[in-house]
Amino acid sequence: MSPAALRGALLSCLGLALLCLGGADKRPRDRHEWKKLILVQHWPETVCEVIQKDCKNPPDYWTIHGLWPDNSENCNGSWKFFTSVPSKSCLQLWGHECDLLPEMKEYWPDLIHLFPNRSSFWNHEWRKHGTCAAQVDALNSQRKYFGRTLELYRELDLNSVLLKLGIKPSINYYQVADFKDALARVYRVIPKIHCLPPSQDEEVQTIGQIELCLTKQDQKLENCTEPGQEPPPRKEVWLAGGGTESRGLRVCEDGPVFYPPPKKAKH
């Protein structure tokens, strides 16, 4: 082979190798990869306003929506959840650890469904988010997932933090910055706050959900967004069915925000 031909063959091989390497870099990522966890808490009064169903006497404190991996859902459809609580299924899955159930009923209630089978909301959260969180040893069973979520809820104690900083439900409006600055001062991270946009007869947005982000392996607080970074909107809204989707949660806009007081229970 002549020097020119040899040189051409080598260049062709090099080009093919580079093409292959470039293709390797563009291989699709595992759709179940995720980097952080998000502890999501919602304000029951706002949830009931959105759903507008038979939401009787909602709690007057922030409750758990879920513990979500940031970029992964529905990782194992075959990993079933027990279907009724309390039941033999619970005992079979969790043994004597069914003692979690009273706390789950109190701090992780189903505010979303009209006639809730008490476990339907937990079933949804486990199958959509828990099966992905189970990549982490500390969350790799139903008992661990729900137990650790309750631990984080207690440790971070959002309800007490807001009250101690003088942020209470009120007919007077707050500024979104009041929430952001207060939470950042206590937790030393940037949270993400979601609001319900105002309807036609409302003046301002209504606070609905607060997210605190955590590291994957040891569940330590970290920024949900970096300083100056705009938080991307999440796709998940409260049971976006029956026309409620148009009023789903959005990242709060800077400005006034309504933190609605709980309505008095009807007797």
mmCIF file with all atom_site columns, C-alpha atoms in Angstrom, residues 70-226:
data_model
loop_
_atom_site.group_PDB
_atom_site.id
_atom_site.type_symbol
_atom_site.label_atom_id
_atom_site.label_alt_id
_atom_site.label_comp_id
_atom_site.label_asym_id
_atom_site.label_entity_id
_atom_site.label_seq_id
_atom_site.pdbx_PDB_ins_code
_atom_site.Cartn_x
_atom_site.Cartn_y
_atom_site.Cartn_z
_atom_site.occupancy
_atom_site.B_iso_or_equiv
_atom_site.pdbx_formal_charge
_atom_site.auth_seq_id
_atom_site.auth_comp_id
_atom_site.auth_asym_id
_atom_site.auth_atom_id
_atom_site.pdbx_PDB_model_num
ATOM 1   C CA . ASP A 1 70  ? -35.767 14.493 41.874 1.00 0.00 ? 70  ASP A CA 1
ATOM 2   C CA . ASN A 1 71  ? -35.715 12.894 38.440 1.00 0.00 ? 71  ASN A CA 1
ATOM 3   C CA . SER A 1 72  ? -37.232 9.440  38.560 1.00 0.00 ? 72  SER A CA 1
ATOM 4   C CA . GLU A 1 73  ? -40.674 7.861  38.848 1.00 0.00 ? 73  GLU A CA 1
ATOM 5   C CA . ASN A 1 74  ? -42.329 4.437  38.790 1.00 0.00 ? 74  ASN A CA 1
ATOM 6   C CA . CYS A 1 75  ? -39.147 2.396  39.006 1.00 0.00 ? 75  CYS A CA 1
ATOM 7   C CA . ASN A 1 76  ? -40.641 -1.002 39.830 1.00 0.00 ? 76  ASN A CA 1
ATOM 8   C CA . GLY A 1 77  ? -44.257 -1.680 38.950 1.00 0.00 ? 77  GLY A CA 1
ATOM 9   C CA . SER A 1 78  ? -44.068 -5.188 40.372 1.00 0.00 ? 78  SER A CA 1
ATOM 10  C CA . TRP A 1 79  ? -43.247 -3.947 43.886 1.00 0.00 ? 79  TRP A CA 1
ATOM 11  C CA . LYS A 1 80  ? -46.752 -3.909 45.290 1.00 0.00 ? 80  LYS A CA 1
ATOM 12  C CA . PHE A 1 81  ? -48.070 -2.007 48.252 1.00 0.00 ? 81  PHE A CA 1
ATOM 13  C CA . PHE A 1 82  ? -50.336 -3.472 50.915 1.00 0.00 ? 82  PHE A CA 1
ATOM 14  C CA . THR A 1 83  ? -53.952 -2.726 50.071 1.00 0.00 ? 83  THR A CA 1
ATOM 15  C CA . SER A 1 84  ? -55.589 -2.000 53.410 1.00 0.00 ? 84  SER A CA 1
ATOM 16  C CA . VAL A 1 85  ? -54.533 -0.577 56.750 1.00 0.00 ? 85  VAL A CA 1
ATOM 17  C CA . PRO A 1 86  ? -54.315 -2.056 59.296 1.00 0.00 ? 86  PRO A CA 1
ATOM 18  C CA . SER A 1 87  ? -54.326 -5.544 57.842 1.00 0.00 ? 87  SER A CA 1
ATOM 19  C CA . LYS A 1 88  ? -52.532 -8.841 57.683 1.00 0.00 ? 88  LYS A CA 1
ATOM 20  C CA . SER A 1 89  ? -50.680 -7.397 54.692 1.00 0.00 ? 89  SER A CA 1
ATOM 21  C CA . CYS A 1 90  ? -49.160 -4.715 56.893 1.00 0.00 ? 90  CYS A CA 1
ATOM 22  C CA . LEU A 1 91  ? -48.066 -7.295 59.445 1.00 0.00 ? 91  LEU A CA 1
ATOM 23  C CA . GLN A 1 92  ? -46.574 -9.480 56.731 1.00 0.00 ? 92  GLN A CA 1
ATOM 24  C CA . LEU A 1 93  ? -44.624 -6.571 55.190 1.00 0.00 ? 93  LEU A CA 1
ATOM 25  C CA . TRP A 1 94  ? -43.620 -4.646 58.291 1.00 0.00 ? 94  TRP A CA 1
ATOM 26  C CA . GLY A 1 95  ? -43.923 -7.181 61.102 1.00 0.00 ? 95  GLY A CA 1
ATOM 27  C CA . HIS A 1 96  ? -44.542 -5.413 64.389 1.00 0.00 ? 96  HIS A CA 1
ATOM 28  C CA . GLU A 1 97  ? -43.533 -2.115 62.798 1.00 0.00 ? 97  GLU A CA 1
ATOM 29  C CA . CYS A 1 98  ? -47.178 -1.316 62.025 1.00 0.00 ? 98  CYS A CA 1
ATOM 30  C CA . ASP A 1 99  ? -46.737 1.195  64.843 1.00 0.00 ? 99  ASP A CA 1
ATOM 31  C CA . LEU A 1 100 ? -45.920 3.681  62.061 1.00 0.00 ? 100 LEU A CA 1
ATOM 32  C CA . LEU A 1 101 ? -49.545 3.779  61.031 1.00 0.00 ? 101 LEU A CA 1
ATOM 33  C CA . PRO A 1 102 ? -50.846 6.199  63.688 1.00 0.00 ? 102 PRO A CA 1
ATOM 34  C CA . GLU A 1 103 ? -48.201 8.755  62.679 1.00 0.00 ? 103 GLU A CA 1
ATOM 35  C CA . MET A 1 104 ? -48.894 8.215  59.000 1.00 0.00 ? 104 MET A CA 1
ATOM 36  C CA . LYS A 1 105 ? -52.598 8.850  59.547 1.00 0.00 ? 105 LYS A CA 1
ATOM 37  C CA . GLU A 1 106 ? -51.820 12.049 61.450 1.00 0.00 ? 106 GLU A CA 1
ATOM 38  C CA . TYR A 1 107 ? -48.950 13.544 59.456 1.00 0.00 ? 107 TYR A CA 1
ATOM 39  C CA . TRP A 1 108 ? -49.391 11.952 56.022 1.00 0.00 ? 108 TRP A CA 1
ATOM 40  C CA . PRO A 1 109 ? -53.174 11.994 55.538 1.00 0.00 ? 109 PRO A CA 1
ATOM 41  C CA . ASP A 1 110 ? -54.898 11.615 52.199 1.00 0.00 ? 110 ASP A CA 1
ATOM 42  C CA . LEU A 1 111 ? -56.295 15.083 51.520 1.00 0.00 ? 111 LEU A CA 1
ATOM 43  C CA . ILE A 1 112 ? -56.693 14.510 47.802 1.00 0.00 ? 112 ILE A CA 1
ATOM 44  C CA . HIS A 1 113 ? -59.188 11.730 47.195 1.00 0.00 ? 113 HIS A CA 1
ATOM 45  C CA . LEU A 1 114 ? -62.927 12.171 47.650 1.00 0.00 ? 114 LEU A CA 1
ATOM 46  C CA . PHE A 1 115 ? -63.645 8.913  49.491 1.00 0.00 ? 115 PHE A CA 1
ATOM 47  C CA . PRO A 1 116 ? -60.160 7.805  50.459 1.00 0.00 ? 116 PRO A CA 1
ATOM 48  C CA . ASN A 1 117 ? -59.277 4.248  51.091 1.00 0.00 ? 117 ASN A CA 1
ATOM 49  C CA . ARG A 1 118 ? -56.820 5.298  53.760 1.00 0.00 ? 118 ARG A CA 1
ATOM 50  C CA . SER A 1 119 ? -53.913 3.599  52.024 1.00 0.00 ? 119 SER A CA 1
ATOM 51  C CA . SER A 1 120 ? -54.616 4.748  48.449 1.00 0.00 ? 120 SER A CA 1
ATOM 52  C CA . PHE A 1 121 ? -52.492 7.887  48.745 1.00 0.00 ? 121 PHE A CA 1
ATOM 53  C CA . TRP A 1 122 ? -49.616 5.987  50.355 1.00 0.00 ? 122 TRP A CA 1
ATOM 54  C CA . ASN A 1 123 ? -49.903 3.343  47.636 1.00 0.00 ? 123 ASN A CA 1
ATOM 55  C CA . HIS A 1 124 ? -49.531 6.084  45.008 1.00 0.00 ? 124 HIS A CA 1
ATOM 56  C CA . GLU A 1 125 ? -46.530 7.638  46.750 1.00 0.00 ? 125 GLU A CA 1
ATOM 57  C CA . TRP A 1 126 ? -44.792 4.296  47.218 1.00 0.00 ? 126 TRP A CA 1
ATOM 58  C CA . ARG A 1 127 ? -45.255 3.071  43.659 1.00 0.00 ? 127 ARG A CA 1
ATOM 59  C CA . LYS A 1 128 ? -44.417 6.396  42.007 1.00 0.00 ? 128 LYS A CA 1
ATOM 60  C CA . HIS A 1 129 ? -41.620 7.618  44.286 1.00 0.00 ? 129 HIS A CA 1
ATOM 61  C CA . GLY A 1 130 ? -40.763 5.029  46.917 1.00 0.00 ? 130 GLY A CA 1
ATOM 62  C CA . THR A 1 131 ? -39.747 2.349  44.434 1.00 0.00 ? 131 THR A CA 1
ATOM 63  C CA . CYS A 1 132 ? -37.154 4.790  43.060 1.00 0.00 ? 132 CYS A CA 1
ATOM 64  C CA . ALA A 1 133 ? -35.996 6.025  46.462 1.00 0.00 ? 133 ALA A CA 1
ATOM 65  C CA . ALA A 1 134 ? -35.325 2.360  47.282 1.00 0.00 ? 134 ALA A CA 1
ATOM 66  C CA . GLN A 1 135 ? -31.990 2.656  45.420 1.00 0.00 ? 135 GLN A CA 1
ATOM 67  C CA . VAL A 1 136 ? -30.716 3.962  48.768 1.00 0.00 ? 136 VAL A CA 1
ATOM 68  C CA . ASP A 1 137 ? -30.156 1.412  51.536 1.00 0.00 ? 137 ASP A CA 1
ATOM 69  C CA . ALA A 1 138 ? -31.875 3.614  54.110 1.00 0.00 ? 138 ALA A CA 1
ATOM 70  C CA . LEU A 1 139 ? -35.053 3.588  51.986 1.00 0.00 ? 139 LEU A CA 1
ATOM 71  C CA . ASN A 1 140 ? -34.992 0.150  50.387 1.00 0.00 ? 140 ASN A CA 1
ATOM 72  C CA . SER A 1 141 ? -38.228 -1.197 51.857 1.00 0.00 ? 141 SER A CA 1
ATOM 73  C CA . GLN A 1 142 ? -41.706 0.172  52.415 1.00 0.00 ? 142 GLN A CA 1
ATOM 74  C CA . ARG A 1 143 ? -41.129 0.301  56.146 1.00 0.00 ? 143 ARG A CA 1
ATOM 75  C CA . LYS A 1 144 ? -37.851 2.190  55.719 1.00 0.00 ? 144 LYS A CA 1
ATOM 76  C CA . TYR A 1 145 ? -39.287 4.604  53.135 1.00 0.00 ? 145 TYR A CA 1
ATOM 77  C CA . PHE A 1 146 ? -42.290 5.651  55.209 1.00 0.00 ? 146 PHE A CA 1
ATOM 78  C CA . GLY A 1 147 ? -40.373 5.518  58.477 1.00 0.00 ? 147 GLY A CA 1
ATOM 79  C CA . ARG A 1 148 ? -37.525 7.703  57.224 1.00 0.00 ? 148 ARG A CA 1
ATOM 80  C CA . THR A 1 149 ? -39.957 10.195 55.712 1.00 0.00 ? 149 THR A CA 1
ATOM 81  C CA . LEU A 1 150 ? -41.692 10.552 59.068 1.00 0.00 ? 150 LEU A CA 1
ATOM 82  C CA . GLU A 1 151 ? -38.303 10.994 60.759 1.00 0.00 ? 151 GLU A CA 1
ATOM 83  C CA . LEU A 1 152 ? -37.369 13.803 58.362 1.00 0.00 ? 152 LEU A CA 1
ATOM 84  C CA . TYR A 1 153 ? -40.747 15.454 58.873 1.00 0.00 ? 153 TYR A CA 1
ATOM 85  C CA . ARG A 1 154 ? -40.185 15.482 62.632 1.00 0.00 ? 154 ARG A CA 1
ATOM 86  C CA . GLU A 1 155 ? -36.540 16.533 62.435 1.00 0.00 ? 155 GLU A CA 1
ATOM 87  C CA . LEU A 1 156 ? -37.109 19.462 60.087 1.00 0.00 ? 156 LEU A CA 1
ATOM 88  C CA . ASP A 1 157 ? -40.319 20.452 61.910 1.00 0.00 ? 157 ASP A CA 1
ATOM 89  C CA . LEU A 1 158 ? -41.553 22.977 59.361 1.00 0.00 ? 158 LEU A CA 1
ATOM 90  C CA . ASN A 1 159 ? -44.634 23.841 61.409 1.00 0.00 ? 159 ASN A CA 1
ATOM 91  C CA . SER A 1 160 ? -42.633 24.943 64.452 1.00 0.00 ? 160 SER A CA 1
ATOM 92  C CA . VAL A 1 161 ? -40.052 26.772 62.344 1.00 0.00 ? 161 VAL A CA 1
ATOM 93  C CA . LEU A 1 162 ? -42.687 28.971 60.696 1.00 0.00 ? 162 LEU A CA 1
ATOM 94  C CA . LEU A 1 163 ? -44.467 29.665 63.966 1.00 0.00 ? 163 LEU A CA 1
ATOM 95  C CA . LYS A 1 164 ? -41.261 30.621 65.770 1.00 0.00 ? 164 LYS A CA 1
ATOM 96  C CA . LEU A 1 165 ? -40.473 33.074 62.991 1.00 0.00 ? 165 LEU A CA 1
ATOM 97  C CA . GLY A 1 166 ? -43.899 34.662 63.312 1.00 0.00 ? 166 GLY A CA 1
ATOM 98  C CA . ILE A 1 167 ? -45.236 33.298 60.032 1.00 0.00 ? 167 ILE A CA 1
ATOM 99  C CA . LYS A 1 168 ? -48.777 32.166 60.794 1.00 0.00 ? 168 LYS A CA 1
ATOM 100 C CA . PRO A 1 169 ? -51.873 31.726 58.661 1.00 0.00 ? 169 PRO A CA 1
ATOM 101 C CA . SER A 1 170 ? -53.477 35.138 58.312 1.00 0.00 ? 170 SER A CA 1
ATOM 102 C CA . ILE A 1 171 ? -56.079 37.103 56.390 1.00 0.00 ? 171 ILE A CA 1
ATOM 103 C CA . ASN A 1 172 ? -53.273 39.615 55.754 1.00 0.00 ? 172 ASN A CA 1
ATOM 104 C CA . TYR A 1 173 ? -50.850 38.916 52.937 1.00 0.00 ? 173 TYR A CA 1
ATOM 105 C CA . TYR A 1 174 ? -47.193 38.009 53.291 1.00 0.00 ? 174 TYR A CA 1
ATOM 106 C CA . GLN A 1 175 ? -44.459 38.417 50.728 1.00 0.00 ? 175 GLN A CA 1
ATOM 107 C CA . VAL A 1 176 ? -43.026 35.274 49.150 1.00 0.00 ? 176 VAL A CA 1
ATOM 108 C CA . ALA A 1 177 ? -39.636 36.588 50.274 1.00 0.00 ? 177 ALA A CA 1
ATOM 109 C CA . ASP A 1 178 ? -40.838 36.346 53.896 1.00 0.00 ? 178 ASP A CA 1
ATOM 110 C CA . PHE A 1 179 ? -41.065 32.571 53.515 1.00 0.00 ? 179 PHE A CA 1
ATOM 111 C CA . LYS A 1 180 ? -37.902 32.196 51.461 1.00 0.00 ? 180 LYS A CA 1
ATOM 112 C CA . ASP A 1 181 ? -35.753 34.298 53.773 1.00 0.00 ? 181 ASP A CA 1
ATOM 113 C CA . ALA A 1 182 ? -37.100 32.721 56.957 1.00 0.00 ? 182 ALA A CA 1
ATOM 114 C CA . LEU A 1 183 ? -36.598 29.150 55.754 1.00 0.00 ? 183 LEU A CA 1
ATOM 115 C CA . ALA A 1 184 ? -33.154 29.910 54.355 1.00 0.00 ? 184 ALA A CA 1
ATOM 116 C CA . ARG A 1 185 ? -32.137 31.506 57.645 1.00 0.00 ? 185 ARG A CA 1
ATOM 117 C CA . VAL A 1 186 ? -33.121 28.454 59.688 1.00 0.00 ? 186 VAL A CA 1
ATOM 118 C CA . TYR A 1 187 ? -32.270 25.602 57.335 1.00 0.00 ? 187 TYR A CA 1
ATOM 119 C CA . ARG A 1 188 ? -29.334 27.387 55.626 1.00 0.00 ? 188 ARG A CA 1
ATOM 120 C CA . VAL A 1 189 ? -30.417 26.128 52.214 1.00 0.00 ? 189 VAL A CA 1
ATOM 121 C CA . ILE A 1 190 ? -32.631 27.412 49.430 1.00 0.00 ? 190 ILE A CA 1
ATOM 122 C CA . PRO A 1 191 ? -36.088 25.784 49.503 1.00 0.00 ? 191 PRO A CA 1
ATOM 123 C CA . LYS A 1 192 ? -38.626 25.666 46.696 1.00 0.00 ? 192 LYS A CA 1
ATOM 124 C CA . ILE A 1 193 ? -42.076 27.139 47.343 1.00 0.00 ? 193 ILE A CA 1
ATOM 125 C CA . HIS A 1 194 ? -45.128 26.456 45.218 1.00 0.00 ? 194 HIS A CA 1
ATOM 126 C CA . CYS A 1 195 ? -48.277 28.535 45.050 1.00 0.00 ? 195 CYS A CA 1
ATOM 127 C CA . LEU A 1 196 ? -51.757 28.295 43.645 1.00 0.00 ? 196 LEU A CA 1
ATOM 128 C CA . PRO A 1 197 ? -52.231 31.028 41.024 1.00 0.00 ? 197 PRO A CA 1
ATOM 129 C CA . PRO A 1 198 ? -55.112 33.410 41.733 1.00 0.00 ? 198 PRO A CA 1
ATOM 130 C CA . SER A 1 199 ? -58.463 32.644 40.195 1.00 0.00 ? 199 SER A CA 1
ATOM 131 C CA . GLN A 1 200 ? -60.442 35.369 38.433 1.00 0.00 ? 200 GLN A CA 1
ATOM 132 C CA . ASP A 1 201 ? -61.981 36.622 41.674 1.00 0.00 ? 201 ASP A CA 1
ATOM 133 C CA . GLU A 1 202 ? -58.770 36.465 43.738 1.00 0.00 ? 202 GLU A CA 1
ATOM 134 C CA . GLU A 1 203 ? -56.126 39.118 44.145 1.00 0.00 ? 203 GLU A CA 1
ATOM 135 C CA . VAL A 1 204 ? -53.005 37.105 44.905 1.00 0.00 ? 204 VAL A CA 1
ATOM 136 C CA . GLN A 1 205 ? -51.451 33.656 44.751 1.00 0.00 ? 205 GLN A CA 1
ATOM 137 C CA . THR A 1 206 ? -51.949 31.231 47.643 1.00 0.00 ? 206 THR A CA 1
ATOM 138 C CA . ILE A 1 207 ? -49.140 29.264 49.249 1.00 0.00 ? 207 ILE A CA 1
ATOM 139 C CA . GLY A 1 208 ? -49.601 25.546 48.799 1.00 0.00 ? 208 GLY A CA 1
ATOM 140 C CA . GLN A 1 209 ? -46.428 23.506 49.002 1.00 0.00 ? 209 GLN A CA 1
ATOM 141 C CA . ILE A 1 210 ? -42.901 23.754 50.407 1.00 0.00 ? 210 ILE A CA 1
ATOM 142 C CA . GLU A 1 211 ? -40.077 21.527 49.233 1.00 0.00 ? 211 GLU A CA 1
ATOM 143 C CA . LEU A 1 212 ? -36.852 20.917 51.152 1.00 0.00 ? 212 LEU A CA 1
ATOM 144 C CA . CYS A 1 213 ? -34.116 19.116 49.231 1.00 0.00 ? 213 CYS A CA 1
ATOM 145 C CA . LEU A 1 214 ? -31.832 16.444 50.645 1.00 0.00 ? 214 LEU A CA 1
ATOM 146 C CA . THR A 1 215 ? -28.700 14.624 49.586 1.00 0.00 ? 215 THR A CA 1
ATOM 147 C CA . LYS A 1 216 ? -29.254 11.165 48.165 1.00 0.00 ? 216 LYS A CA 1
ATOM 148 C CA . GLN A 1 217 ? -27.230 8.944  50.467 1.00 0.00 ? 217 GLN A CA 1
ATOM 149 C CA . ASP A 1 218 ? -27.426 10.548 53.906 1.00 0.00 ? 218 ASP A CA 1
ATOM 150 C CA . GLN A 1 219 ? -30.501 12.795 53.551 1.00 0.00 ? 219 GLN A CA 1
ATOM 151 C CA . LYS A 1 220 ? -28.789 16.027 54.602 1.00 0.00 ? 220 LYS A CA 1
ATOM 152 C CA . LEU A 1 221 ? -30.255 19.366 53.586 1.00 0.00 ? 221 LEU A CA 1
ATOM 153 C CA . GLU A 1 222 ? -29.011 20.935 50.363 1.00 0.00 ? 222 GLU A CA 1
ATOM 154 C CA . ASN A 1 223 ? -30.138 23.737 48.058 1.00 0.00 ? 223 ASN A CA 1
ATOM 155 C CA . CYS A 1 224 ? -33.100 22.988 45.835 1.00 0.00 ? 224 CYS A CA 1
ATOM 156 C CA . THR A 1 225 ? -31.695 25.555 43.429 1.00 0.00 ? 225 THR A CA 1
ATOM 157 C CA . GLU A 1 226 ? -28.421 27.413 43.392 1.00 0.00 ? 226 GLU A CA 1
#
